[in-house]
Short mmCIF file of C-alpha atoms and ligand atoms in Angstrom, two decimals:
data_model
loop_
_atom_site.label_atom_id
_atom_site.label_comp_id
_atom_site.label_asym_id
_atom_site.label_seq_id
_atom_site.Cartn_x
_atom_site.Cartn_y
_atom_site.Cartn_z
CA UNK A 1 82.34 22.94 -19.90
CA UNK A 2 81.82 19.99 -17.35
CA UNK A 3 85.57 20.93 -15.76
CA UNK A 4 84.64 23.76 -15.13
CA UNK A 5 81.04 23.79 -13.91
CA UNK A 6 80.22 19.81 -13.44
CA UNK A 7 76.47 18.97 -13.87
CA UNK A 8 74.25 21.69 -14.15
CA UNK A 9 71.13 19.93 -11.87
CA UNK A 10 68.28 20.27 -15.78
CA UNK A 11 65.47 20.54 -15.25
CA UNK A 12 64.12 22.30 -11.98
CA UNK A 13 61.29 20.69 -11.37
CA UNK A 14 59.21 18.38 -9.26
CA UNK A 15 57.09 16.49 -11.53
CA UNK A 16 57.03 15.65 -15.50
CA UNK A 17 54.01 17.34 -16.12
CA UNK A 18 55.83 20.49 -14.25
CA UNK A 19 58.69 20.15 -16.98
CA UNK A 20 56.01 20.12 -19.88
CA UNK A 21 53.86 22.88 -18.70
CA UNK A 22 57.22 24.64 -17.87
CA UNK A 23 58.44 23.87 -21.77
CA UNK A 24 55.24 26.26 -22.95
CA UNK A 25 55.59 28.44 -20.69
CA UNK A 26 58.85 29.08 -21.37
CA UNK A 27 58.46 30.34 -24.65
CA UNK A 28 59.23 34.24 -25.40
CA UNK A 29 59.90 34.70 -21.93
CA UNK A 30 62.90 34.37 -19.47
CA UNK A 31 62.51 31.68 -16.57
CA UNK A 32 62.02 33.52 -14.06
CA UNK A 33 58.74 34.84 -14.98
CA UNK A 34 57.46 30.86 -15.75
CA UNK A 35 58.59 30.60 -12.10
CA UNK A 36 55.93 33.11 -10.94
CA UNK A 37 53.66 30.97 -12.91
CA UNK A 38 54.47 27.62 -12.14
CA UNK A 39 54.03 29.11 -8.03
CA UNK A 40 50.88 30.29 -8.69
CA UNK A 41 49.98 26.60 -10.54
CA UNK A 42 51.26 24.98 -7.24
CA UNK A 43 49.47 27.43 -4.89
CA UNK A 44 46.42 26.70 -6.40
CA UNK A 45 46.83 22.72 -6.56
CA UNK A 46 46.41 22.76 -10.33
CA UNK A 47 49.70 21.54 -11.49
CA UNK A 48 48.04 17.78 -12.07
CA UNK A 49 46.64 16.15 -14.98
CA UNK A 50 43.28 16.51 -13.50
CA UNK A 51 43.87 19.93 -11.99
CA UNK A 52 44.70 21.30 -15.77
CA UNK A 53 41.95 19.61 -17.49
CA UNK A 54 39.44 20.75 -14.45
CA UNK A 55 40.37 24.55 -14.43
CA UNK A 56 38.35 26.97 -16.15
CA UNK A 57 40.60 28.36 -19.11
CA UNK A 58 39.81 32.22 -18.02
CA UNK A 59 41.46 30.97 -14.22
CA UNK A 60 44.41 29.46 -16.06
CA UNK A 61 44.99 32.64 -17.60
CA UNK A 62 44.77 33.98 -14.93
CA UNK A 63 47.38 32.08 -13.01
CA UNK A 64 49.86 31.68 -16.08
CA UNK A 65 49.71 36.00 -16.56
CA UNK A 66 53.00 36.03 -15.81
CA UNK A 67 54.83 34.23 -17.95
CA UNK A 68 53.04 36.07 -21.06
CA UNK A 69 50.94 35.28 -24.01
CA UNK A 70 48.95 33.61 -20.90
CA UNK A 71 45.86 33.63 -23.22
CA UNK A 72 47.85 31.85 -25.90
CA UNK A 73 49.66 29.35 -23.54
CA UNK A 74 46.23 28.36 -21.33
CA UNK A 75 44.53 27.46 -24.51
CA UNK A 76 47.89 25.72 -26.09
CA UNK A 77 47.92 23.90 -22.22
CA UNK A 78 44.75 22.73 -22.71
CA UNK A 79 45.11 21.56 -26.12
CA UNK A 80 47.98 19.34 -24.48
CA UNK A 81 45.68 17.75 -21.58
CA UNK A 82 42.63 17.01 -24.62
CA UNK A 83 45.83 15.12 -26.83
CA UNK A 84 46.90 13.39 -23.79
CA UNK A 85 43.07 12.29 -22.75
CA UNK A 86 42.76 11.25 -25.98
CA UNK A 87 45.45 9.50 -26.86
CA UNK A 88 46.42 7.84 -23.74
CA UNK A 89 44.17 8.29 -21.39
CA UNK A 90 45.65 10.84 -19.50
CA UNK A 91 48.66 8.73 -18.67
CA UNK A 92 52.43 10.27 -18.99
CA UNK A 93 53.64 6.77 -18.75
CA UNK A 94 51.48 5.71 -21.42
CA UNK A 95 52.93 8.30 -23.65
CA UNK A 96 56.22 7.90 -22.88
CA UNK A 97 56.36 4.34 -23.23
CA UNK A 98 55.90 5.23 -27.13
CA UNK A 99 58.81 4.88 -29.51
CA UNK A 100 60.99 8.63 -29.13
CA UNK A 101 60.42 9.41 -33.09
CA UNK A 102 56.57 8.25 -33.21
CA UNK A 103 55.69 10.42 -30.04
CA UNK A 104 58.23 13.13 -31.23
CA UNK A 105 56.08 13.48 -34.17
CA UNK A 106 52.63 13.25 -32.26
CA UNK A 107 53.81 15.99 -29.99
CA UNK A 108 55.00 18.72 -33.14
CA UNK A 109 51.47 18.25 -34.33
CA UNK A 110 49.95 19.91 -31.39
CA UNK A 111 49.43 23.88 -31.48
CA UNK A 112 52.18 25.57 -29.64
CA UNK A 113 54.88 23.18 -29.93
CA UNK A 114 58.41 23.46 -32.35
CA UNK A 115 61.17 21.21 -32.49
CA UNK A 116 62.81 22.44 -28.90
CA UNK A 117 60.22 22.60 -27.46
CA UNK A 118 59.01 19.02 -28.62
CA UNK A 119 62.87 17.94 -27.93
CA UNK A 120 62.37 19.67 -24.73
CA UNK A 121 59.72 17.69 -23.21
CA UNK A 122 60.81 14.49 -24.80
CA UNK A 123 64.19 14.65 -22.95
CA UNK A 124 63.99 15.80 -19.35
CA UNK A 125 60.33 14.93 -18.99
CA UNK A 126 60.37 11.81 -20.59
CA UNK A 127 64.04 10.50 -20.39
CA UNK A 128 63.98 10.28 -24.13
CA UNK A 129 67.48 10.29 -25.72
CA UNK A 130 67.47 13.50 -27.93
CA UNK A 131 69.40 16.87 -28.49
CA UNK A 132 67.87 20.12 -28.09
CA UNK A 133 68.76 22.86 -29.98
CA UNK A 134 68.26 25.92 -28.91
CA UNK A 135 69.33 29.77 -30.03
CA UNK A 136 72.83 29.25 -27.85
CA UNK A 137 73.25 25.78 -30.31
CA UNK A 138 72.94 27.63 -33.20
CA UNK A 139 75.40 30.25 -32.39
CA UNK A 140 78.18 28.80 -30.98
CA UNK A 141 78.13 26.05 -33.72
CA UNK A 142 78.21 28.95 -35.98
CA UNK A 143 81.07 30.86 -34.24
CA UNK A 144 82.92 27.75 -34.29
CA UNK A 145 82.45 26.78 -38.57
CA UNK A 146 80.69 23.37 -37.46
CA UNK A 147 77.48 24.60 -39.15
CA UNK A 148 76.78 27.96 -41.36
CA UNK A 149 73.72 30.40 -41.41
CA UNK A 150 71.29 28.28 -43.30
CA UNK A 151 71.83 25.08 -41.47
CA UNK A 152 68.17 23.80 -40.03
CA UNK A 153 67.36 22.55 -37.07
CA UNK A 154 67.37 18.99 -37.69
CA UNK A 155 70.47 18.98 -39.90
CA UNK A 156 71.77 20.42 -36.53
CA UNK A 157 70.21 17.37 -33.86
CA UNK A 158 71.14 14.91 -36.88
CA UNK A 159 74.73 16.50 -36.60
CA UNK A 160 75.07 16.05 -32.67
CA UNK A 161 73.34 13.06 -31.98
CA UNK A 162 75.45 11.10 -35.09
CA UNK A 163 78.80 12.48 -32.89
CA UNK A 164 77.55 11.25 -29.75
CA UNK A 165 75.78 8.09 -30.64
CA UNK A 166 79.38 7.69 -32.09
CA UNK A 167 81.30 7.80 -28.74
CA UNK A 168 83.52 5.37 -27.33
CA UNK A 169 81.91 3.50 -24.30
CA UNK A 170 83.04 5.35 -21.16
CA UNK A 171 83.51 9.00 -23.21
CA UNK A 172 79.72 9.75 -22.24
CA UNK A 173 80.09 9.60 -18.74
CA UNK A 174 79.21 13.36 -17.59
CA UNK A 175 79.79 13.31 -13.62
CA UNK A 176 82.11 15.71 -14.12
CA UNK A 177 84.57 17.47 -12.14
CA UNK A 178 82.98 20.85 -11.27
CA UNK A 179 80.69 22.26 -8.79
CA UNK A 180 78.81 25.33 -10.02
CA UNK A 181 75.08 23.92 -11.09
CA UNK A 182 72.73 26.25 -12.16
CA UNK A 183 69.74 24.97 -10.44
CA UNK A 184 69.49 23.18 -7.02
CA UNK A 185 68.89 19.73 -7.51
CA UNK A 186 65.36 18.68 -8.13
CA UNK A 187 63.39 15.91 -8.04
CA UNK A 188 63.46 15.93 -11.79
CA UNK A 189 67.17 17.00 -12.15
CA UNK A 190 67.69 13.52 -9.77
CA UNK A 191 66.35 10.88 -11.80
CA UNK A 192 67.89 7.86 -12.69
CA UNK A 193 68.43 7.95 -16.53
CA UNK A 194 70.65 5.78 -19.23
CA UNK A 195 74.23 7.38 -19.58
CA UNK A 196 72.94 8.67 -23.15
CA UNK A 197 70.08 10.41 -21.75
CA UNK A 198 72.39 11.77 -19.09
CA UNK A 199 74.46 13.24 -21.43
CA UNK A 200 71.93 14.94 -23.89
CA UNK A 201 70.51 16.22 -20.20
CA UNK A 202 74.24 17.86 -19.78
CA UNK A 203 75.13 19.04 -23.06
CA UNK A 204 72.24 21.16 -23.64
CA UNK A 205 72.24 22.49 -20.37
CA UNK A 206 75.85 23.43 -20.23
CA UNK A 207 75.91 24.56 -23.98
CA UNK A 208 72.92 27.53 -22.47
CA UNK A 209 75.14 28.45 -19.41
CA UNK A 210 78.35 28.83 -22.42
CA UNK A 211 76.19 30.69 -24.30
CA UNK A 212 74.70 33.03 -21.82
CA UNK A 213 77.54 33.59 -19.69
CA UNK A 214 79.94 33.80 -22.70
CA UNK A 215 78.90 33.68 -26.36
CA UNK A 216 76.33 36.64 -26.08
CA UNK A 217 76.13 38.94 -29.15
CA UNK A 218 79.74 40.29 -27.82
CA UNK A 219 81.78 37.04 -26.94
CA UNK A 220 83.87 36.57 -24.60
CA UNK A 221 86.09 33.97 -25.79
CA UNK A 222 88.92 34.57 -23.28
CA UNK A 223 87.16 33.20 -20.63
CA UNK A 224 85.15 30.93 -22.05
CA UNK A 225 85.96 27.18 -21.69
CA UNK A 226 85.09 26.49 -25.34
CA UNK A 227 87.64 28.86 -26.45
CA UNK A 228 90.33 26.09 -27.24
CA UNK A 229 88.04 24.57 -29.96
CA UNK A 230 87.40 28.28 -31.52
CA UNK A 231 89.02 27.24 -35.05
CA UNK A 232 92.20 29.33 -35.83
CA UNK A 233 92.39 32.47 -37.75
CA UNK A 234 92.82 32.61 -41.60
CA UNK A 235 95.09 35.11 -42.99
CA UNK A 236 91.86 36.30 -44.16
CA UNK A 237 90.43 36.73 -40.94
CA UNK A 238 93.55 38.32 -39.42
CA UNK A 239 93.88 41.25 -41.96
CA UNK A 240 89.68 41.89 -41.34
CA UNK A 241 90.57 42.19 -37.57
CA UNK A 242 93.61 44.26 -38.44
CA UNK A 243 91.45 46.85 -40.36
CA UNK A 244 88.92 46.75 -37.58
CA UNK A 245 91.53 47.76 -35.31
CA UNK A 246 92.57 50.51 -37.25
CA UNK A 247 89.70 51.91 -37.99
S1 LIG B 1 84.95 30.56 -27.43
FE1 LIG B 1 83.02 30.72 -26.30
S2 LIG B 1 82.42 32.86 -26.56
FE2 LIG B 1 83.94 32.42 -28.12
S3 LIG B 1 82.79 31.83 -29.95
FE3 LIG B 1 83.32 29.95 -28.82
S4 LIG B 1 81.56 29.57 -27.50
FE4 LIG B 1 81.42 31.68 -28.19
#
């Protein structure tokens, strides 16, 4: 995936608390409408600690419409700013200096936030070395017999991050040969991270692009650069295919 499209510039964003808000915002919607959002935030000078924890809730609706369940996400973005007051007053550096599992748990306990998104925020807000997994994940590692139906989301990170913790020194380097990013680079998409970190960045951002460009509901496994690691065809599977044909 890196031949072919190099680093894929994760997350667009100025600011950490941009990726975060971003990360809720994201949920059951596509990015472009948290983009309308996230404009609106920045037009109105509220995409700060202070300006999220000053606005009235109804105006953060109002500005977040967009992206959907605003009424939902304003309150869940508020719960956010009261955990970070109150836990570390107000400070992103305060909570990101905490230990990745301890904060990783503080963060699932809040309202609104799963394991990707949680993963999400710990990783290209925070520089945290983690895996995401995300729908894409799920599928391709399905398609591709590394992990079956009923395998859970943290057997899944437990799975990756074992592999690439793993590595030989030198196999994690992800500068990669292509040119085709996804995003232009960012402030965010520029900082200066561990090679481990940069990796995790890469790998869940390319697996996305694989999946949405390639392992949709109809794959397209002739084009796609995973296809050489598709595992080959039992007998089984050749006489299903056969009959498919046919019929
Ligand atoms: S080769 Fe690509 S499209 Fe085909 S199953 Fe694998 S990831 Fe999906």
């Amino acid at each position: 995936m890196l031949q072919r499209w190099g680093p894929q510039s994760w997350w667009p964003a100025h600011s950490r608390l941009e990726v975060i808000v971003g990360a809720y915002l994201t949920q059951n919607t596509n990015w472009s409408n948290v983009e309308k959002a996230i404009v609106n935030l920045k037009r109105e000078q509220v995409l700060t600690v202070k300006g999220l924890r000053d606005i009235h809730i109804w105006n953060l609706e109002e500005l977040i419409r967009p992206s959907g369940y605003f009424r939902q996400k304003a309150r869940r973005l508020k719960g956010f700013i009261e955990f970070l007051d109150k836990q570390y007053d107000g400070s992103l550096d305060k909570m990101f200096a905490q230990p990745t599992e301890t904060l990783r748990s503080e963060l699932l306990s809040l309202n609104g936030i799963g394991p990707e998104t949680a993963d999400s925020i710990l990783l290209y807000s925070g520089n945290h070395p983690v895996f995401v997994v995300d729908a894409y994940t799920r599928r391709i590692l399905e398609r591709h017999q590394v992990i079956d139906a009923k395998t859970d989301y943290e057997e899944i990170r437990g799975l990756v991050e074992t592999a690439i913790k793993s590595a030989e020194p030198g196999a994690l380097d992800v500068t990669g040969a292509g040119k085709d990013p996804r995003h232009p680079v960012s402030r965010m998409s520029s900082t200066e991270r561990t090679e481990l970190v940069q990796h995790y960045n890469e790998l869940h951002a390319l697996i996305v692009r694989a999946g949405s460009e390639y392992c949709r509901t109809r794959p397209r496994c002739e084009e796609c650069p995973l296809r050489p690691y598709l595992p080959k065809p039992t007998t089984k599977d050749t006489k299903k295919a056969q009959r498919k044909a046919k019929a």
